[in-house]
CSV table of C-alpha atoms in Angstrom, one decimal:
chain,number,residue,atom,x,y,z
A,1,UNK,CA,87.6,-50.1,-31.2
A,2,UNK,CA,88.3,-46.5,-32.2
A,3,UNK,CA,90.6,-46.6,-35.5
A,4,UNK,CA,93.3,-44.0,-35.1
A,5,UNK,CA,93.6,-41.2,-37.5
A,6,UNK,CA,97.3,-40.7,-39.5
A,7,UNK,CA,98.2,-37.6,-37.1
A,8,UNK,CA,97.3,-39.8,-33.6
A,9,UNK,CA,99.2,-42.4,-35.3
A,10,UNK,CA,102.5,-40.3,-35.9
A,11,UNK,CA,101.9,-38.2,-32.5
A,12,UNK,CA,101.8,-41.6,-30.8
A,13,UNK,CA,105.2,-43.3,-32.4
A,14,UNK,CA,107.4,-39.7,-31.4
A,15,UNK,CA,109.9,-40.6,-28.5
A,16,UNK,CA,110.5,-38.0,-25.8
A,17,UNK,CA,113.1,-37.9,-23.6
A,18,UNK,CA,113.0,-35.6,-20.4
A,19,UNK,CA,116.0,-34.1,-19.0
A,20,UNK,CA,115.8,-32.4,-15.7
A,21,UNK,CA,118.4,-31.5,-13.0
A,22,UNK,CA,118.8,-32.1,-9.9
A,23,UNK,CA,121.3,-30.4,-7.0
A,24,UNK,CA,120.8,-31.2,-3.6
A,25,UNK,CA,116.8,-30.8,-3.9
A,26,UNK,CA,115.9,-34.8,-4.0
A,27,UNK,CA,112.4,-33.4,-2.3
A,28,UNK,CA,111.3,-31.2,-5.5
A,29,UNK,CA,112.9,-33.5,-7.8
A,30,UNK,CA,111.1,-36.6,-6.9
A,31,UNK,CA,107.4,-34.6,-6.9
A,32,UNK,CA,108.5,-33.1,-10.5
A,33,UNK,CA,109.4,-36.7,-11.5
A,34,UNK,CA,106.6,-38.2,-10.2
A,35,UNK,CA,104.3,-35.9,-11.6
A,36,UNK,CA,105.9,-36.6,-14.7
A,37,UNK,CA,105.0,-40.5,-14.5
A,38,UNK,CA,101.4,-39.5,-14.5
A,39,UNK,CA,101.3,-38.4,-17.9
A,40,UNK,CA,98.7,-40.2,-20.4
A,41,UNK,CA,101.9,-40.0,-22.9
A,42,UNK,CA,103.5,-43.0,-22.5
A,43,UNK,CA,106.7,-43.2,-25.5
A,44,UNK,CA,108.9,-41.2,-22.8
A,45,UNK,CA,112.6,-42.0,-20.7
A,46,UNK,CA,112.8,-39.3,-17.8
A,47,UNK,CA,116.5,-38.2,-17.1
A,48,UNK,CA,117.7,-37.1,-14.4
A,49,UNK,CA,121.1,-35.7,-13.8
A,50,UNK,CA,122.2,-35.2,-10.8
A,51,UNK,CA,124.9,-32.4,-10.8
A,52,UNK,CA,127.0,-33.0,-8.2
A,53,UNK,CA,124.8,-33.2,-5.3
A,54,UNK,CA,125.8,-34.2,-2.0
A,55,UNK,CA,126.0,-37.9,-1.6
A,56,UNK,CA,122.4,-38.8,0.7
A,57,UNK,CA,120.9,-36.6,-1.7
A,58,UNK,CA,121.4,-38.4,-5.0
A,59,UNK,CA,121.5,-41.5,-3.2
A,60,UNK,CA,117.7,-40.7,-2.0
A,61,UNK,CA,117.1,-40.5,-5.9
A,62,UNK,CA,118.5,-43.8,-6.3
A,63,UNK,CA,117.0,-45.6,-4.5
A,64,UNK,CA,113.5,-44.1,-5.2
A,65,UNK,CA,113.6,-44.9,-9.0
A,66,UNK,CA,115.6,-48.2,-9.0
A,67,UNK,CA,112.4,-49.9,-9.7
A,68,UNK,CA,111.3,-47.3,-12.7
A,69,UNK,CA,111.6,-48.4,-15.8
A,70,UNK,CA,111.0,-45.0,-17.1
A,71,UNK,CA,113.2,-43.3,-14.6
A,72,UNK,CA,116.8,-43.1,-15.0
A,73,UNK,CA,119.4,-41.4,-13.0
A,74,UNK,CA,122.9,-40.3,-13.9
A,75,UNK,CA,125.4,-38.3,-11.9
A,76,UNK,CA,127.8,-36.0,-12.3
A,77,UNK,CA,131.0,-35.6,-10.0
A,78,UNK,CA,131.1,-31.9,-9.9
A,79,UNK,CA,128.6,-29.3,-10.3
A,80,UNK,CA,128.8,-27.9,-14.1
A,81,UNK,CA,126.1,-25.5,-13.8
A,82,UNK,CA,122.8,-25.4,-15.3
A,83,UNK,CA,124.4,-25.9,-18.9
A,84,UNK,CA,126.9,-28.2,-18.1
A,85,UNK,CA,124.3,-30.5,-16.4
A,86,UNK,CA,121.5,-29.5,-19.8
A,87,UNK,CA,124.5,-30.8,-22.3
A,88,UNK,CA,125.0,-33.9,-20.1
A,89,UNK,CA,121.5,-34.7,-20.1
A,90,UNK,CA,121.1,-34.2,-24.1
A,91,UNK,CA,124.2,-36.4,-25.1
A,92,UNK,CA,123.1,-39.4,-22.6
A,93,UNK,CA,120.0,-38.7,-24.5
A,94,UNK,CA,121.1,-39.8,-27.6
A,95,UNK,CA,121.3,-43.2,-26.5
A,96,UNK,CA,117.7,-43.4,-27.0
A,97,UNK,CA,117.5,-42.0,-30.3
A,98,UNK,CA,114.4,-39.6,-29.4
A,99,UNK,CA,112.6,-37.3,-31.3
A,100,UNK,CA,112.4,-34.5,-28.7
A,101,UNK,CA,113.7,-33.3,-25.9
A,102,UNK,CA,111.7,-32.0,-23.0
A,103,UNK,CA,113.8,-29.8,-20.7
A,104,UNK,CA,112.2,-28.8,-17.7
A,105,UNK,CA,113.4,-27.3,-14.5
A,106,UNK,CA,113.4,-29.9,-11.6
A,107,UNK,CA,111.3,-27.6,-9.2
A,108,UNK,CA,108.3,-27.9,-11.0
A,109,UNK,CA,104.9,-30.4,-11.2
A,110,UNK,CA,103.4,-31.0,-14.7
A,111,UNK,CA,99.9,-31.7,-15.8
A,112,UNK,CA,99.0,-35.0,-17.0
A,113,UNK,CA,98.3,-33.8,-20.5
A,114,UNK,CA,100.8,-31.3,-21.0
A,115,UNK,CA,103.6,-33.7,-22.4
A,116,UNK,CA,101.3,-35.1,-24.9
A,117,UNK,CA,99.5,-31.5,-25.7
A,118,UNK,CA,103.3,-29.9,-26.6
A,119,UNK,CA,104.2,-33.5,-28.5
A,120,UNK,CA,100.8,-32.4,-30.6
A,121,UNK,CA,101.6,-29.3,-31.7
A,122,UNK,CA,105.5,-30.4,-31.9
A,123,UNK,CA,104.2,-32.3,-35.0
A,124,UNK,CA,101.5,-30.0,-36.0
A,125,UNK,CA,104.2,-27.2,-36.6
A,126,UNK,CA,106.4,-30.5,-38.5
A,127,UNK,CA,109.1,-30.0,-35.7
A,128,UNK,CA,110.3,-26.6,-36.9
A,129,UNK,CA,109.1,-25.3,-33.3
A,130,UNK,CA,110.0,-25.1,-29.6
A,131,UNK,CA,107.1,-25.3,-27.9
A,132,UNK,CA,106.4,-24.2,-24.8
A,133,UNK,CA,103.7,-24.2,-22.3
A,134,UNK,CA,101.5,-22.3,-19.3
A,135,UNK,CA,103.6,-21.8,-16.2
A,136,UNK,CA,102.0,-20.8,-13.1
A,137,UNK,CA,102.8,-20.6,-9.5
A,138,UNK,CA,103.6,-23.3,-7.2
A,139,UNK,CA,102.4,-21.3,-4.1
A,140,UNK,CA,99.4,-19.8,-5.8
A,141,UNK,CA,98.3,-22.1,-8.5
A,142,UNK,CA,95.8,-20.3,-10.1
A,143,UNK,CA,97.8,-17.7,-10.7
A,144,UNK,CA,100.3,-17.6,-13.8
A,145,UNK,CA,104.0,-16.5,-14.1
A,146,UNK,CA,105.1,-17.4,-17.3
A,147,UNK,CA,103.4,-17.9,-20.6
A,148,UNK,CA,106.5,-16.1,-23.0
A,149,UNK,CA,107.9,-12.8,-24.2
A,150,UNK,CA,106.9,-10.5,-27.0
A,151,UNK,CA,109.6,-8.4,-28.9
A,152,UNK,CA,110.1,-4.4,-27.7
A,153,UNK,CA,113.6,-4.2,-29.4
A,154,UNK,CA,115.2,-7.0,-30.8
A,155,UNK,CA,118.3,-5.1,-31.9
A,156,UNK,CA,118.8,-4.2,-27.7
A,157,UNK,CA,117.5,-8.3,-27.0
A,158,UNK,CA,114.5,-6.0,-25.7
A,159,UNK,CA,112.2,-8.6,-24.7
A,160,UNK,CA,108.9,-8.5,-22.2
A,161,UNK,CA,107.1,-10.8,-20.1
A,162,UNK,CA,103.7,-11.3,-21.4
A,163,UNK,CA,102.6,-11.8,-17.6
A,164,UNK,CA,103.2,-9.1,-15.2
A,165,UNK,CA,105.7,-9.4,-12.3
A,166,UNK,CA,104.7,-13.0,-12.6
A,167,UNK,CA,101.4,-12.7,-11.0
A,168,UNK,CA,98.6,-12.8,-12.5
A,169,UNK,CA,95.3,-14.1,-12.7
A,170,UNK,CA,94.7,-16.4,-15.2
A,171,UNK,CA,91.0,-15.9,-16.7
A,172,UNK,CA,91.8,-17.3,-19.8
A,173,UNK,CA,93.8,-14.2,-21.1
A,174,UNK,CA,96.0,-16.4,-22.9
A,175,UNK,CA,94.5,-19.1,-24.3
A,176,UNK,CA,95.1,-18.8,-27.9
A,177,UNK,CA,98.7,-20.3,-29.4
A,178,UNK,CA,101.0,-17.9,-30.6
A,179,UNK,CA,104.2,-17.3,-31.9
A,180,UNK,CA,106.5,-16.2,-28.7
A,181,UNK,CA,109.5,-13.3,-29.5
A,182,UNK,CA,111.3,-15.0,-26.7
A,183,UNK,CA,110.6,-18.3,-24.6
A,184,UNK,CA,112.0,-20.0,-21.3
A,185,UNK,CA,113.3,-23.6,-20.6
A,186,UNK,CA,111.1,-23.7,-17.0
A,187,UNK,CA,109.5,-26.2,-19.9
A,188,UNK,CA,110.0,-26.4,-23.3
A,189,UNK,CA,109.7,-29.1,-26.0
A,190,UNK,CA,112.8,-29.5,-28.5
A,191,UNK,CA,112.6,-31.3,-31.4
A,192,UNK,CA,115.8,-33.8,-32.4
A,193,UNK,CA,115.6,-31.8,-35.6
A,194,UNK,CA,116.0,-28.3,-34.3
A,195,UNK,CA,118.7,-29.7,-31.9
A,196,UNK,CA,120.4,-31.4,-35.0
A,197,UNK,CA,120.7,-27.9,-36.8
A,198,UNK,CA,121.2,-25.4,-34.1
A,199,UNK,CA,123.7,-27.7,-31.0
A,200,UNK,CA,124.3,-28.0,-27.5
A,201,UNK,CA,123.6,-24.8,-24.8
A,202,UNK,CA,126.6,-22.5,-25.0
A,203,UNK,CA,129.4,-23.4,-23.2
A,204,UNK,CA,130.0,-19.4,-22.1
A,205,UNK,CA,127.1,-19.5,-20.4
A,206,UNK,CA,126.4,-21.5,-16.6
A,207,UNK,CA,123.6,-20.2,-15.1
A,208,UNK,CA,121.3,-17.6,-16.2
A,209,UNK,CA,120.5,-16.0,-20.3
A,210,UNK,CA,121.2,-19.7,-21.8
A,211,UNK,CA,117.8,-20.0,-22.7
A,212,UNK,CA,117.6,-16.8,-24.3
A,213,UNK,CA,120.5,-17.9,-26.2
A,214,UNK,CA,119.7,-20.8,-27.1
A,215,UNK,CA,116.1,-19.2,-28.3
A,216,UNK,CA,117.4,-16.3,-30.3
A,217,UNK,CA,119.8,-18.8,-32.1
A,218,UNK,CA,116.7,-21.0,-32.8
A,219,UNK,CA,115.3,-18.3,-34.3
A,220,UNK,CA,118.4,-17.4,-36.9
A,221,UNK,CA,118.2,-21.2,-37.8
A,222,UNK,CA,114.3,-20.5,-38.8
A,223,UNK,CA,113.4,-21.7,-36.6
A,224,UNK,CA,110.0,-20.7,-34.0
A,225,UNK,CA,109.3,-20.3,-30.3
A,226,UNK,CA,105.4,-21.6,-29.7
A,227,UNK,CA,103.6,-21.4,-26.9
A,228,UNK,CA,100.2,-23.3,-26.6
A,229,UNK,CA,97.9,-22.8,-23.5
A,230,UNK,CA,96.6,-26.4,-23.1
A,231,UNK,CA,99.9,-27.5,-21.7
A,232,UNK,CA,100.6,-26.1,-17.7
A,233,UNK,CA,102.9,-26.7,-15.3
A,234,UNK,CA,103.6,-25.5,-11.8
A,235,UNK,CA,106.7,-23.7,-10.8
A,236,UNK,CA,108.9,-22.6,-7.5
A,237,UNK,CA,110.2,-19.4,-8.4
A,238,UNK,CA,114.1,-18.9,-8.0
A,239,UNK,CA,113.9,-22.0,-5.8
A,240,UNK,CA,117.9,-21.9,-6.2
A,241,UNK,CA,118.7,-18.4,-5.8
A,242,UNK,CA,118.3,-18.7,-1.7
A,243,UNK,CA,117.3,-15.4,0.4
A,244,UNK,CA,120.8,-13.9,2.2
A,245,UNK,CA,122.4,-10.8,0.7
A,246,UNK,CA,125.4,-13.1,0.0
A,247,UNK,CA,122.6,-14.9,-2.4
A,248,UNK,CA,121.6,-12.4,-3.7
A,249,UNK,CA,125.1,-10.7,-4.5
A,250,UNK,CA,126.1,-14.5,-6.2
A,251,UNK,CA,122.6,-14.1,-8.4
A,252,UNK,CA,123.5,-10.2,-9.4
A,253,UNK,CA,126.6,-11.0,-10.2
A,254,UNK,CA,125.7,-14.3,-13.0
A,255,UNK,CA,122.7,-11.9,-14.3
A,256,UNK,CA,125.0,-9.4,-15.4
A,257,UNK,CA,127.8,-11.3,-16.5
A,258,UNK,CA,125.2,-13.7,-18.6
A,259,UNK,CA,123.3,-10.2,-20.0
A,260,UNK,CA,127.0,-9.2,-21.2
A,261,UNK,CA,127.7,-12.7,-22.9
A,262,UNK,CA,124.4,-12.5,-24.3
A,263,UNK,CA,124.6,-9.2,-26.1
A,264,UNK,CA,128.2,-9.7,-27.0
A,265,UNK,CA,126.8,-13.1,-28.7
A,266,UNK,CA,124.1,-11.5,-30.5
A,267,UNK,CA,124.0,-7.7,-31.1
A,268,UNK,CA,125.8,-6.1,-34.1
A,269,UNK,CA,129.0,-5.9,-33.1
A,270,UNK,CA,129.5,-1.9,-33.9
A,271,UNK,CA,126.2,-1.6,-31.3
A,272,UNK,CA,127.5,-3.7,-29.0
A,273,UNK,CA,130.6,-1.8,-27.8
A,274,UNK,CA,128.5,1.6,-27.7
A,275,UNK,CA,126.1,-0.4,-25.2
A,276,UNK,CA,129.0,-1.7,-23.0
A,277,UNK,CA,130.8,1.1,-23.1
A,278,UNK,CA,127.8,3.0,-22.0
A,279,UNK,CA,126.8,0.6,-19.0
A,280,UNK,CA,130.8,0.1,-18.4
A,281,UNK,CA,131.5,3.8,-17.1
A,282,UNK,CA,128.1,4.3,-15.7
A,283,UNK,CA,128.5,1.2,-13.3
A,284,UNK,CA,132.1,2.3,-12.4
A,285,UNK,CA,130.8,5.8,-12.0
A,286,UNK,CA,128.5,4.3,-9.0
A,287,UNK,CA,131.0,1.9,-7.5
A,288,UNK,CA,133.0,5.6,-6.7
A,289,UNK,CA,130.6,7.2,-5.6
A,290,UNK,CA,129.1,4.3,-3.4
A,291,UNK,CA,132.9,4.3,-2.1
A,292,UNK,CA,132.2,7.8,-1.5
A,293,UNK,CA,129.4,7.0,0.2
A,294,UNK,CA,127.4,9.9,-2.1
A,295,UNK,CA,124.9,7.2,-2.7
A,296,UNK,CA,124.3,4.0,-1.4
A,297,UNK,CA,123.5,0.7,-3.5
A,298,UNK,CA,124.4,-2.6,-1.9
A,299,UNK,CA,123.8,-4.0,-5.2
A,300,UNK,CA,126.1,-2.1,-7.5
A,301,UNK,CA,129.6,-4.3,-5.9
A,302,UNK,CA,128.7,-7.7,-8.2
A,303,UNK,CA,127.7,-5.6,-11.1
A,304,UNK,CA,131.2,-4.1,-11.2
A,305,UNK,CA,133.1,-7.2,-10.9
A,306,UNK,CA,130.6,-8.8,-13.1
A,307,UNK,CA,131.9,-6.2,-15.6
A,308,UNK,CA,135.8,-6.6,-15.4
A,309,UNK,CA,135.2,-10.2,-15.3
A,310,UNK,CA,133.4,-9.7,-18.5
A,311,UNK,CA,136.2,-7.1,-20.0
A,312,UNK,CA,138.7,-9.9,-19.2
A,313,UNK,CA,136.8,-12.5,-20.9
A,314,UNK,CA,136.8,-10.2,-24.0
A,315,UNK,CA,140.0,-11.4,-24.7
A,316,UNK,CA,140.2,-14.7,-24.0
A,317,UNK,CA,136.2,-16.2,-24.9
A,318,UNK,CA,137.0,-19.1,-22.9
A,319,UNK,CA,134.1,-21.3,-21.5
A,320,UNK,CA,132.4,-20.3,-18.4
A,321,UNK,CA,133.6,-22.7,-15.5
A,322,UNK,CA,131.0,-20.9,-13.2
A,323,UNK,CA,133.6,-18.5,-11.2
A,324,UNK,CA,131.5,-16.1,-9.2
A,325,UNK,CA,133.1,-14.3,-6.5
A,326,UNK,CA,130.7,-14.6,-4.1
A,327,UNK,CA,131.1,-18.4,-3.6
């Protein structure tokens, strides 16, 4: 019988708890999940938080993990967003007194090794490290769409995509670990001791730039980003964000406001109000002329309000309830 080494020991005795959403996609959810329950880890609890999906759909979740030991599903009455529904997930998660956190977005599959490739280097780097993975695409799996960013301009939050337009073939290209400038919660591992220091997602944040957040505060803890290529996952790509112009207008519209809250949050203060300023009367200086039908941009309406939304919330930093006008 093969005598395990003082590092298998200690990988093998960390407890992870997933947490992944769900809203009104039972179909994806139950494939990511199941994928999930293939892994040769085996010290995990999968929850899933159902944010306020319609009734047939979390029921259909019900009833296809009531057996699972490993699965568990909680609801919650109303829709809090992608953060709300994170935050949820993390404080239930305390119940079971783990030692990471795997967030992971629900229209994904995992490999089978991936959960205990990340717990690896989660150790190997003493838990000072988010670690993430390989992310390819669902609809052309050998093909990758996120591996991390580097760092252009950290003082703009300046960061690139390592992979471009998220295509790209992989042919090994990035299969060395490295240090990541900014990383993505499609998948990532968080240690309890990270999550200790640095806190929940930010409540003025409900869909879109949390991550980013989250990441660049990681990193003024002292935290690292890490991304290791032995560790893949498939991914839908902006299975939520739908295909209609009203859509589209809705997804506009959180980008901006989120890129507002997310500079406010972390630029110098003196650079962030030239920046605004700047992008304040150029986008109001389009909406007029769009009016004036001198140029036409269907897509200039949601960054406007998304701008006086964001002037109004100057004032008042309260947390984001997930208004969007185009609801």
């Amino acid at each position: 019988m093969k005598t395990l080494n003082c590092m298998e020991e200690r990988i093998n005795k960390k407890f992870v708890v997933v947490i992944t959403l769900n809203y009104n996609h039972a179909y994806d959810t139950i494939k990511c999940v199941d994928s999930l329950l293939k892994s040769t880890y085996t010290k995990y609890k999968i929850m899933v938080v159902d944010n306020g999906s319609e009734d047939n759909d979390y029921t259909k979740l019900l009833k296809t993990y009531s057996k699972e030991d490993k699965v568990k599903v909680i609801r919650i009455e109303r829709n809090k967003g992608y953060v709300g529904g994170v935050n949820y997930g993390l404080e239930s998660a305390l119940q079971y007194n783990p030692d990471y956190f795997l967030i992971m977005n629900n229209d994904t599959v995992i490999d089978e090794f991936a959960m205990e490739e990340l717990v690896i280097t989660g150790e190997k780097h003493e838990q000072n490290a988010i670690v993430q993975g390989k992310v390819y695409n669902m609809d052309e799996p050998e093909t990758l769409q996120y591996v991390g960013q580097y760092a252009v301009d950290e003082k703009r939050i300046i960061y690139l995509p390592y992979v471009k337009e998220g295509r790209e073939k992989d042919i090994g290209q990035f299969d060395e670990e490295k240090e990541l400038g900014m990383a993505d919660d499609i998948f990532w591992l968080l240690p309890r001791k990270i999550f200790n220091k640095v806190g929940y997602y930010s409540k003025y944040f409900f869909l879109y730039g949390e991550q980013n957040d989250y990441a660049l505060r990681v990193k003024k803890e002292g935290f690292k980003l890490i991304y290791i290529p032995k560790a893949k996952l498939w991914h839908i790509h902006h299975l939520t964000t739908g295909n209609s112009d009203i859509d589209n207008f809705k997804v506009k519209y959180w980008q901006n406001y989120s890129s507002y809250s997310l500079y406010y949050l972390h630029m110098n203060r003196g650079f962030f109000y030239r920046t605004f300023l700047k992008s304040f009367l150029k986008i109001n200086l389009k909406m007029i002329l769009n009016k004036m039908k001198l140029r036409k941009d269907k897509f200039i309406e949601p960054q406007f309000k998304a701008v006086w939304v964001f002037v109004r919330w100057l004032f008042v930093k309260s947390e984001n309830m997930g208004y969007n006008p185009y609801e």
